[in-house]
Amino acid sequence: MAADLSGIRNFGICAHIDAGKTTVSERILYYTGKNYKMGEVHEGTATMDFLPEEQERGITIQSAATTCPWERSGRTYKLNLIDTPGHVDFTIEVERSLRVLDGAVAVFDGKEGVEAQSETVWRQADRYRVPRLCFINKMDKIGASFDFSFKTIKTRLGANGIAIQYPIGLGHEHKGIIDLIRQRAFLFEGEKGETVTETAIPADMVDTIKQWRHEMIEKVAELDDKLMEKYLAGEEPSIEEIVAALRKATIQRTAYPVLCGAALRNVGIQALLDAVVDFLPAPSEKPEVEGTHPRDKEQKMSRPHDPDAPFAALVFKVVADKHGDLTYMRIYSGRLGKGTRCVNPGNGKTELASRIFEMHAKDRIPLEEASAGNIVAVVGIKDSYTGDTICDADKPILLERMHFPEPVISMSIEPKTQADRQKLGDALLTIRREDPSFRSFYNEETGQTIISGMGELHLEIIKNKLTRDMKIGVEVGKPQVAYREAVGRKVEDVRGLFKKQTGGRGQFGDVTINLEPYTAAQAAADELDFTDNIAFENAIVGGSVPKEYIPSVEYGVRQTALAGVTAGFPLINIKVTLTDGKYHAVDSSQVAFEQAGRLALMEAVAKAQPILLEPIMKVVVTVPEDYFGAVTGDISSRRGMISEQEDRGVVKLVTCEVPLSEMFGYTTSLRSLTQGRGSNTMEFLEYRPMPRNLQDEVIKAQKA
């Protein structure tokens, strides 16, 4: 019989930047008794924002995990909580957290409603099939509107939000919430909102609450056939029936309960914790975790959320530490004991879990053993990184990996001294282990080390980490856009001949290829591998190129594409078909065919109308009406296209698509244009072809 995991909740707090995620997390730690003092983001004392950069900037940069208890209906529940960043440059932190969580609390600003990054986070949660609660925060903010924010959940996210709470008062008058399910008012009193007083619904709100409750019951009845029968018969469902139907729908992601409060004024957090227990799933209520056999990707496998099943866990974060790297993992099945040997089925390496910790932000509590359903940090793991599976060596399984976004911005970085040079390589490798959205490589042609990331802030944080935390002196160049190369048309029968005679045995490889533009959707339909956005198909008939040389041709093609052909940027969205070739019984070799593949691709690209693609960013600008014309004019001058505009009280929300190359320093320009009153968010949208004249400039600059 499976162990009882019903008392565990693995959930995250995620939302747009400045919606109040970390403040919500701090209140949760206080009310669960995990902290005896409330930390504040604006004072730099938040427990979950413990990095110096986070405390200085007042933003979350890396996700922080903690475990805390919560008592509900006489039972103590174990809450594993992860606080995630809201800034788009650190979207990888949200991505990897959602991959291992069973549920999430999406926090929204009570005045702004659903914002740009809220939509990104929501889509990420959809991808990983994560059940959610919605918490409309900042009901104490001037201009806050529950009705407006609730409406944006439906209109902007297309989500079936069901309000189960309603605020008592707004702005400075906000002091509590009304539970629509139980029809009771709750006031949060005392210095820290620790005293929750239950009272009757205020007389002046009875009619409003009657209307909202009627809508809630109508929506809940739609989720359950029995409740619908009852509702149509004029009977009102019981509290237990409403909670049960909502819980089932939340876990199935057909409904999203909507709550409200004001974390900074300590209103509504205890009720939010009750809702986490009531509506978000325990590990055992999630489907079995799926994977494949390590040696046969076609063989599907799964593991139940059961401590008695074979051990399987997913690494979702690695943090470099002077006492040994901390490897965060979610245990899906089985048990992991201190000192246990296990295996990484992806690379075949044996790993040793020498020490196991339950994490509380930066503090750690040693454990002798951890079992299914828990999130822990382990010391001793050497060869496993984010997205890797760790499992029982005798019963291996390879769990589904995570999706990592491609970097969109690069800059050169140079060590100041020879001693710094020696340390820099190791430091960049360490950061790469911690952050899969970061890349670094050495450009042999220019002699420069290039680092790439998700935005200017991302690279600035990495530079500060190198100089302040790792004490390495570096000089950085100007940010550069991570362009991509592509082709505009199909070309056929392009020959690549590599022939070299040097006295003894020569080198001979001769291949003919077709090259064409290609997409991920086409690759999926044709069932072709599309690694690095490149498909390779062997269409050789009659053995004109021996089978043992085909992988060498593919390797030559792929390496050349990654290095770039036209301007040194990776070549993407192509399909290369090997159609013919010749070989020599003595002179042919793997190296010769690798070079032949390389030459054929370079020749084909030159004939296939090579084009440069540039990253296009989705930019959402919030601007007072007085400055609307100036801001939209500025966007147009940056080659931007306005896709949507919306009135939001006295401000306008302008959604536009702008090339990244035009957006460096935009925040400073916007502040100048709007006398400090405008703000913006930016996230990667897609790659698009550049205008020909600008392509020529970039290519010329690359070759200079």
CSV table of C-alpha atoms in Angstrom, one decimal, residues 11-250:
chain,number,residue,atom,x,y,z
A,11,PHE,CA,3.8,24.9,-4.5
A,12,GLY,CA,5.5,28.1,-5.8
A,13,ILE,CA,4.7,31.8,-5.7
A,14,CYS,CA,5.0,33.3,-9.2
A,15,ALA,CA,3.9,36.5,-11.0
A,16,HIS,CA,4.9,39.8,-12.7
A,17,ILE,CA,7.7,41.8,-11.1
A,18,ASP,CA,6.5,44.0,-8.2
A,19,ALA,CA,3.2,42.1,-7.8
A,20,GLY,CA,4.4,41.2,-4.2
A,21,LYS,CA,5.5,37.6,-4.5
A,22,THR,CA,8.3,37.8,-2.0
A,23,THR,CA,6.2,39.8,0.5
A,24,VAL,CA,3.6,37.0,0.3
A,25,SER,CA,6.3,34.4,0.9
A,26,GLU,CA,7.6,36.4,3.9
A,27,ARG,CA,4.1,36.5,5.5
A,28,ILE,CA,3.7,32.7,4.9
A,29,LEU,CA,7.0,32.1,6.7
A,30,TYR,CA,5.9,34.3,9.6
A,31,TYR,CA,2.4,32.8,10.0
A,32,THR,CA,3.6,29.2,9.7
A,33,GLY,CA,6.1,29.9,12.6
A,34,LYS,CA,9.1,29.4,10.3
A,35,ASN,CA,10.2,32.9,10.9
A,36,TYR,CA,9.7,34.9,14.1
A,37,LYS,CA,10.3,38.3,12.3
A,38,MET,CA,8.8,39.5,9.1
A,39,GLY,CA,11.4,40.4,6.5
A,40,GLU,CA,10.6,43.3,4.1
A,41,VAL,CA,11.8,43.5,0.5
A,42,HIS,CA,12.0,47.3,0.6
A,43,GLU,CA,14.3,47.1,3.6
A,44,GLY,CA,16.5,44.4,2.1
A,45,THR,CA,15.7,42.0,5.0
A,46,ALA,CA,13.5,39.5,3.1
A,47,THR,CA,14.5,35.9,4.0
A,48,MET,CA,13.9,34.6,0.5
A,49,ASP,CA,15.9,37.4,-1.2
A,50,PHE,CA,19.2,36.6,0.5
A,51,LEU,CA,21.7,37.4,-2.3
A,52,PRO,CA,23.4,40.8,-2.0
A,53,GLU,CA,22.1,41.8,-5.5
A,54,GLU,CA,18.6,40.9,-4.5
A,55,GLN,CA,18.7,43.0,-1.3
A,56,GLU,CA,20.2,46.0,-3.1
A,57,ARG,CA,17.8,46.0,-6.0
A,58,GLY,CA,14.7,44.8,-4.1
A,59,ILE,CA,13.9,42.1,-6.7
A,60,THR,CA,14.1,38.3,-6.7
A,61,ILE,CA,16.9,37.0,-9.0
A,62,GLN,CA,17.0,33.3,-8.1
A,63,SER,CA,14.3,31.0,-6.8
A,64,ALA,CA,14.5,30.2,-3.1
A,65,ALA,CA,13.1,27.1,-1.5
A,66,THR,CA,11.8,26.6,2.0
A,67,THR,CA,9.7,24.1,4.0
A,68,CYS,CA,7.2,25.1,6.6
A,69,PRO,CA,4.3,23.6,8.6
A,70,TRP,CA,0.6,24.7,8.5
A,71,GLU,CA,-2.2,23.5,10.6
A,72,ARG,CA,-5.6,23.1,9.0
A,73,SER,CA,-8.7,21.4,10.6
A,74,GLY,CA,-6.6,19.8,13.3
A,75,ARG,CA,-4.0,18.4,10.9
A,76,THR,CA,-0.4,19.7,10.3
A,77,TYR,CA,0.6,19.9,6.7
A,78,LYS,CA,4.1,20.2,5.2
A,79,LEU,CA,4.4,23.0,2.7
A,80,ASN,CA,7.4,23.0,0.4
A,81,LEU,CA,7.5,26.6,-1.0
A,82,ILE,CA,9.5,28.1,-3.8
A,83,ASP,CA,9.6,31.9,-4.3
A,84,THR,CA,10.4,32.7,-8.0
A,85,PRO,CA,11.6,35.8,-9.8
A,86,GLY,CA,9.3,38.1,-11.8
A,87,HIS,CA,11.8,39.8,-14.0
A,88,VAL,CA,11.9,38.4,-17.5
A,89,ASP,CA,15.7,38.1,-17.5
A,90,PHE,CA,15.4,35.3,-14.9
A,91,THR,CA,12.5,33.4,-16.5
A,92,ILE,CA,14.6,30.2,-16.4
A,93,GLU,CA,14.2,30.3,-12.6
A,94,VAL,CA,10.4,30.2,-13.0
A,95,GLU,CA,10.7,27.5,-15.7
A,96,ARG,CA,12.7,25.1,-13.6
A,97,SER,CA,10.6,25.7,-10.5
A,98,LEU,CA,7.3,25.0,-12.3
A,99,ARG,CA,8.8,21.8,-13.7
A,100,VAL,CA,9.0,20.2,-10.2
A,101,LEU,CA,6.1,21.8,-8.4
A,102,ASP,CA,2.6,20.3,-8.0
A,103,GLY,CA,0.8,23.6,-7.7
A,104,ALA,CA,1.3,27.4,-7.8
A,105,VAL,CA,-0.1,30.6,-6.4
A,106,ALA,CA,-0.2,33.3,-9.2
A,107,VAL,CA,0.0,36.7,-7.6
A,108,PHE,CA,-1.5,39.7,-9.3
A,109,ASP,CA,-1.3,43.5,-8.6
A,110,GLY,CA,-4.8,44.6,-7.4
A,111,LYS,CA,-4.5,47.8,-9.4
A,112,GLU,CA,-2.8,46.5,-12.6
A,113,GLY,CA,-4.4,43.1,-12.8
A,114,VAL,CA,-2.8,40.7,-15.3
A,115,GLU,CA,0.5,42.2,-16.6
A,116,ALA,CA,2.9,41.2,-19.3
A,117,GLN,CA,5.1,38.8,-17.3
A,118,SER,CA,2.0,37.4,-15.6
A,119,GLU,CA,1.0,36.1,-19.0
A,120,THR,CA,4.5,34.5,-19.6
A,121,VAL,CA,4.4,32.8,-16.2
A,122,TRP,CA,0.8,31.5,-16.8
A,123,ARG,CA,1.9,30.0,-20.2
A,124,GLN,CA,4.9,28.4,-18.5
A,125,ALA,CA,2.6,26.9,-15.9
A,126,ASP,CA,0.2,25.7,-18.7
A,127,ARG,CA,3.2,23.9,-20.4
A,128,TYR,CA,4.0,22.0,-17.2
A,129,ARG,CA,0.3,21.4,-16.4
A,130,VAL,CA,0.5,23.0,-13.0
A,131,PRO,CA,-2.8,23.7,-11.1
A,132,ARG,CA,-3.0,27.2,-9.8
A,133,LEU,CA,-4.7,29.5,-7.3
A,134,CYS,CA,-5.0,33.2,-8.1
A,135,PHE,CA,-4.2,35.8,-5.3
A,136,ILE,CA,-5.1,39.4,-6.1
A,137,ASN,CA,-2.7,41.2,-3.9
A,138,LYS,CA,-2.3,44.9,-3.0
A,139,MET,CA,-6.0,45.5,-2.3
A,140,ASP,CA,-4.7,48.3,-0.1
A,141,LYS,CA,-3.2,50.2,-3.0
A,142,ILE,CA,-4.8,53.5,-4.1
A,143,GLY,CA,-6.8,52.7,-7.3
A,144,ALA,CA,-7.0,48.9,-6.5
A,145,SER,CA,-10.0,47.2,-8.0
A,146,PHE,CA,-10.9,43.6,-7.4
A,147,ASP,CA,-13.6,43.6,-10.1
A,148,PHE,CA,-11.1,44.9,-12.7
A,149,SER,CA,-8.3,42.5,-11.8
A,150,PHE,CA,-10.7,39.6,-11.7
A,151,LYS,CA,-11.9,40.5,-15.1
A,152,THR,CA,-8.3,40.5,-16.5
A,153,ILE,CA,-7.8,37.0,-15.4
A,154,LYS,CA,-10.6,35.9,-17.6
A,155,THR,CA,-10.0,38.2,-20.6
A,156,ARG,CA,-6.2,38.2,-20.8
A,157,LEU,CA,-5.4,34.7,-19.6
A,158,GLY,CA,-8.6,33.1,-20.9
A,159,ALA,CA,-8.7,31.3,-17.5
A,160,ASN,CA,-11.9,30.1,-15.8
A,161,GLY,CA,-11.3,32.1,-12.6
A,162,ILE,CA,-13.9,31.5,-9.8
A,163,ALA,CA,-13.9,34.2,-7.1
A,164,ILE,CA,-14.1,32.5,-3.6
A,165,GLN,CA,-13.3,35.7,-1.7
A,166,TYR,CA,-14.1,39.4,-1.9
A,167,PRO,CA,-12.3,42.3,-0.2
A,168,ILE,CA,-13.7,44.4,2.6
A,169,GLY,CA,-12.7,47.9,1.7
A,170,LEU,CA,-10.1,49.1,-0.9
A,171,GLY,CA,-7.1,51.3,-0.6
A,172,HIS,CA,-6.5,52.6,2.9
A,173,GLU,CA,-9.8,51.2,4.0
A,174,HIS,CA,-8.9,47.6,3.1
A,175,LYS,CA,-9.0,45.5,6.4
A,176,GLY,CA,-10.3,42.0,5.6
A,177,ILE,CA,-11.9,39.6,3.2
A,178,ILE,CA,-15.3,37.8,2.8
A,179,ASP,CA,-15.3,34.1,2.3
A,180,LEU,CA,-17.9,33.6,-0.4
A,181,ILE,CA,-18.1,29.8,0.3
A,182,ARG,CA,-18.8,30.1,4.0
A,183,GLN,CA,-20.5,33.5,3.8
A,184,ARG,CA,-18.4,34.9,6.7
A,185,ALA,CA,-16.2,38.0,7.0
A,186,PHE,CA,-12.6,37.8,8.3
A,187,LEU,CA,-10.8,40.8,9.7
A,188,PHE,CA,-7.0,40.7,10.2
A,189,GLU,CA,-6.0,42.5,13.3
A,190,GLY,CA,-3.1,42.9,15.7
A,191,GLU,CA,0.3,44.5,14.9
A,192,LYS,CA,1.2,41.8,12.3
A,193,GLY,CA,-2.3,40.7,11.2
A,194,GLU,CA,-1.9,37.6,13.4
A,195,THR,CA,-5.3,37.8,15.0
A,196,VAL,CA,-8.0,36.7,12.6
A,197,THR,CA,-11.5,37.7,13.7
A,198,GLU,CA,-14.5,36.0,12.1
A,199,THR,CA,-17.7,38.1,11.9
A,200,ALA,CA,-20.9,38.5,10.0
A,201,ILE,CA,-20.8,40.1,6.5
A,202,PRO,CA,-21.0,43.9,6.9
A,203,ALA,CA,-24.6,45.1,6.3
A,204,ASP,CA,-23.6,47.5,3.5
A,205,MET,CA,-22.0,44.6,1.5
A,206,VAL,CA,-24.8,42.0,1.8
A,207,ASP,CA,-26.2,42.7,-1.7
A,208,THR,CA,-22.8,42.7,-3.4
A,209,ILE,CA,-21.8,39.5,-1.7
A,210,LYS,CA,-25.1,37.8,-2.6
A,211,GLN,CA,-24.4,38.6,-6.3
A,212,TRP,CA,-20.8,37.4,-6.2
A,213,ARG,CA,-21.8,34.2,-4.3
A,214,HIS,CA,-24.5,33.5,-6.8
A,215,GLU,CA,-22.0,33.7,-9.6
A,216,MET,CA,-19.6,31.5,-7.8
A,217,ILE,CA,-22.2,28.8,-7.2
A,218,GLU,CA,-23.3,28.9,-10.8
A,219,LYS,CA,-19.7,28.5,-11.9
A,220,VAL,CA,-19.0,25.6,-9.5
A,221,ALA,CA,-22.2,23.9,-10.5
A,222,GLU,CA,-21.0,23.8,-14.1
A,223,LEU,CA,-18.0,21.8,-12.9
A,224,ASP,CA,-20.0,18.9,-11.5
A,225,ASP,CA,-23.1,17.2,-13.0
A,226,LYS,CA,-24.6,16.3,-9.5
A,227,LEU,CA,-24.2,19.9,-8.3
A,228,MET,CA,-25.8,21.1,-11.6
A,229,GLU,CA,-28.8,18.9,-11.0
A,230,LYS,CA,-29.1,20.3,-7.4
A,231,TYR,CA,-28.6,23.9,-8.6
A,232,LEU,CA,-31.3,23.5,-11.3
A,233,ALA,CA,-33.7,22.0,-8.7
A,234,GLY,CA,-33.2,25.2,-6.6
A,235,GLU,CA,-31.2,23.5,-3.9
A,236,GLU,CA,-28.0,25.1,-2.7
A,237,PRO,CA,-24.9,22.9,-2.5
A,238,SER,CA,-23.2,22.4,0.9
A,239,ILE,CA,-19.8,24.0,1.8
A,240,GLU,CA,-18.3,20.5,1.6
A,241,GLU,CA,-19.7,19.9,-1.9
A,242,ILE,CA,-18.5,23.3,-3.1
A,243,VAL,CA,-14.9,22.7,-1.8
A,244,ALA,CA,-14.8,19.2,-3.2
A,245,ALA,CA,-15.9,20.3,-6.7
A,246,LEU,CA,-13.5,23.2,-6.7
A,247,ARG,CA,-10.6,21.0,-5.5
A,248,LYS,CA,-11.3,18.5,-8.3
A,249,ALA,CA,-11.6,21.2,-10.9
A,250,THR,CA,-8.4,23.0,-9.7
